[in-house]
C-alpha angles and dihedrals in degrees: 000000000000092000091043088053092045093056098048101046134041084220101033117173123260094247113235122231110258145168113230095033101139100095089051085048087059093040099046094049092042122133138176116267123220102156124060145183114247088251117130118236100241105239090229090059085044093059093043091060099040079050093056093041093052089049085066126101116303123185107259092342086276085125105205104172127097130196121211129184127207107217100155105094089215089060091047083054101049090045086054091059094048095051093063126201089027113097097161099072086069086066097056113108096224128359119196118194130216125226141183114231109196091158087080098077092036097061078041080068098035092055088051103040098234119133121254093245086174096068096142146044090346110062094052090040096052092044094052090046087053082055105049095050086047088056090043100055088036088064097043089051085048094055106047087050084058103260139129131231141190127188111224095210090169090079084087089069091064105032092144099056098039086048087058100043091054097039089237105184109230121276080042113100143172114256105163137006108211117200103210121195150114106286114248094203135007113285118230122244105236115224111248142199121289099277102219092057102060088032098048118079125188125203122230120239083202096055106356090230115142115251119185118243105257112229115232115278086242083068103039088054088044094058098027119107088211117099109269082236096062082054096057110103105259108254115228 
């Protein structure tokens, strides 16, 4: 775990000894998948994962996130085209997407007669958070069964469509596409930021409103995807 870390962050953590540990090591080591074996993921192995992912945090136990897998071919194909530029998701042997279900409360409301009051940011907001925990503990499940994983964030460009292709009901919409396999190679572990910077928060005397602490523009430059010139401060 401590070379996995290391490799991962400049500060890494010195790594205690404890007991258990084999769920952080996986986590700590995994990397996205792009490329898998030809091996099919067995369903019953399926089920057990979107079991463990849906046994994950949900806000106020109203559980408004859904996992479907596409496990018609012919599915897996027409998501690949509308996830352009990424021909490697038709490759993965199954995809599962993620969506937020916010129609669930709502016919909660409806069976009991009692008036949606949360009608804005709110509704969309809380049912795209329950996903995104789902897909979370999904991956680290993956990962600690041996296999590899990749979100297909891109599905969101086309919400519509996929929408369509899977018959979401309104108030139901795509949030993540997941490629699931057996990893054909070893993934690599990305760099990320310092951890202590996004992590370390720092409270105001003045308004007592908590800032996060901003990491140094050396490393920002360091971990940023955008050219280290855009960054430089304009000159009159």
């Amino acid at each position: 775990m401590q070379r996995s870390l290391n490799q991962r962050y400049p500060d890494a953590p010195s790594v205690p000894d404890i007991p258990g540990s084999d769920m952080l090591t996986s986590m700590a080591a995994r990397g996205a998948c792009r490329a898998f074996t030809d091996t099919p993921v067995p369903d019953a192995l399926l089920d057990l994962l979107c079991a463990v992912a849906m046994a994950s945090p949900t806000k106020s136990d109203l559980q408004q996130r859904d996992i479907i897998m596409l496990k018609s071919a012919g599915q897996r194909a027409r998501l690949s085209d509308l996830v352009a530029g990424q021909s490697w998701v038709a490759d993965a042997p199954m995809i599962a997407v993620f969506c937020g279900n916010n129609r669930r409360q709502r016919l909660l409301h409806d069976w009991h007669d009692v008036p949606f009051a949360n009608d804005h940011l709110d509704a969309p907001f809380n049912a795209a958070a329950d996903a995104a925990i789902a897909l979370g503990a999904f991956v680290a499940a993956a990962d600690a069964v041996g296999l590899g994983t990749c979100p297909i964030s891109a599905v969101r460009n086309e919400a519509r469509k996929v929408s369509t292709l899977l018959n979401l009901p309104q108030h139901v919409f795509p949030f993540a596409g997941l490629a699931i396999g057996y990893p054909a190679q070893e993934t690599h572990i990305s760099e990320r930021l310092p951890w202590r910077r996004p992590a370390t928060w720092t409270t105001t005397a003045k308004t007592g409103c908590a800032t996060p602490s901003p990491p140094t523009m050396q490393t920002a430059v360091k971990h940023s995807p955008t050219p280290a010139s855009a960054l430089r401060r304009p000159t009159a």
